[in-house]
C-alpha positions as CSV (number, residue, x, y, z in Angstrom):
1,M,121.9,83.2,127.0
2,I,120.2,85.0,129.4
3,A,120.9,88.3,127.2
4,L,118.4,86.2,124.5
5,L,116.2,85.3,126.9
6,F,115.9,88.4,128.6
7,L,115.2,90.0,125.3
8,F,112.9,87.3,124.6
9,V,111.2,88.1,127.7
10,V,111.1,92.0,126.9
11,L,109.8,91.7,123.0
12,N,106.6,89.4,124.2
13,L,105.8,92.4,127.4
14,S,106.1,94.8,125.3
15,A,104.6,93.3,122.4
16,F,101.2,92.4,125.0
17,A,101.6,96.0,125.7
18,L,101.0,97.5,122.7
19,I,98.6,95.3,121.2
20,G,96.5,96.3,124.9
21,Y,97.9,100.6,124.5
22,D,96.0,99.2,120.9
23,K,92.5,98.1,122.4
24,S,92.9,101.4,124.4
25,L,93.0,103.7,121.7
26,A,90.3,101.6,119.4
27,K,88.2,102.1,122.5
28,N,88.7,105.2,122.7
29,R,88.5,106.7,119.3
30,K,92.3,108.0,119.1
31,R,94.4,107.0,116.1
32,R,95.9,103.6,116.4
33,I,99.2,101.4,116.3
34,S,99.6,101.2,112.4
35,E,99.8,96.8,111.8
36,N,102.7,96.7,110.5
37,T,104.7,98.0,113.7
38,L,102.4,95.2,115.6
39,L,103.8,92.7,113.5
40,I,107.7,93.6,113.0
41,L,107.5,92.7,117.0
42,V,105.9,89.5,116.0
43,V,108.9,89.1,113.2
44,L,110.9,90.3,116.0
45,G,109.8,86.6,118.0
46,G,106.5,88.5,120.0
47,T,104.5,86.2,118.3
48,I,103.5,84.2,122.3
49,G,102.6,88.1,123.5
50,S,100.4,88.9,120.7
51,G,99.2,85.8,120.7
52,I,98.2,86.3,124.1
53,A,97.6,90.1,124.4
54,M,94.8,88.9,121.2
55,L,93.2,86.2,122.8
56,F,93.0,88.7,126.8
57,F,92.2,91.7,125.0
58,R,89.8,90.2,122.3
59,H,91.6,92.5,119.6
60,K,92.7,91.7,116.5
61,T,90.7,88.6,116.0
62,S,88.2,88.9,113.7
63,K,90.8,90.6,111.0
64,K,91.2,88.0,108.8
65,S,94.1,90.2,106.6
66,Y,95.9,91.3,110.0
67,L,95.2,87.2,111.2
68,L,96.9,85.6,108.1
69,R,100.3,87.3,108.6
70,F,99.8,87.1,111.7
71,W,100.1,83.0,111.9
72,A,102.5,83.2,107.7
73,I,104.9,85.0,110.6
74,A,104.6,81.8,113.3
75,L,104.4,79.2,110.7
76,I,107.2,80.3,109.3
77,Q,109.0,80.9,113.1
78,I,108.0,77.7,113.9
79,V,109.4,76.2,111.1
80,V,112.8,78.7,111.2
81,M,112.9,76.5,114.5
82,V,112.3,72.7,113.6
83,L,114.9,73.0,110.7
84,Y,117.6,75.4,113.1
85,F,117.5,72.1,115.7
86,Y,117.1,69.3,113.2
87,F,120.0,70.4,111.8
88,L,122.1,71.6,113.9
């Protein structure tokens, strides 16, 4: 259980840092991190870190295609968690 908590924290901190790094790259007009890479971290469990980073860094908050995929993943995760705890 502690290993899962550790993995959760690492994924969310990594997602937060990667969004911040991508924002830095965007400001400096350098090669960016792909949206798919950012969304993979969301799928793996970095939803909270990514969401907080988007608000904190004001990054990817106006890109509708990214937000649609982000919220779709978040909604699927919520549904899975509710079903898991309902049938547990």
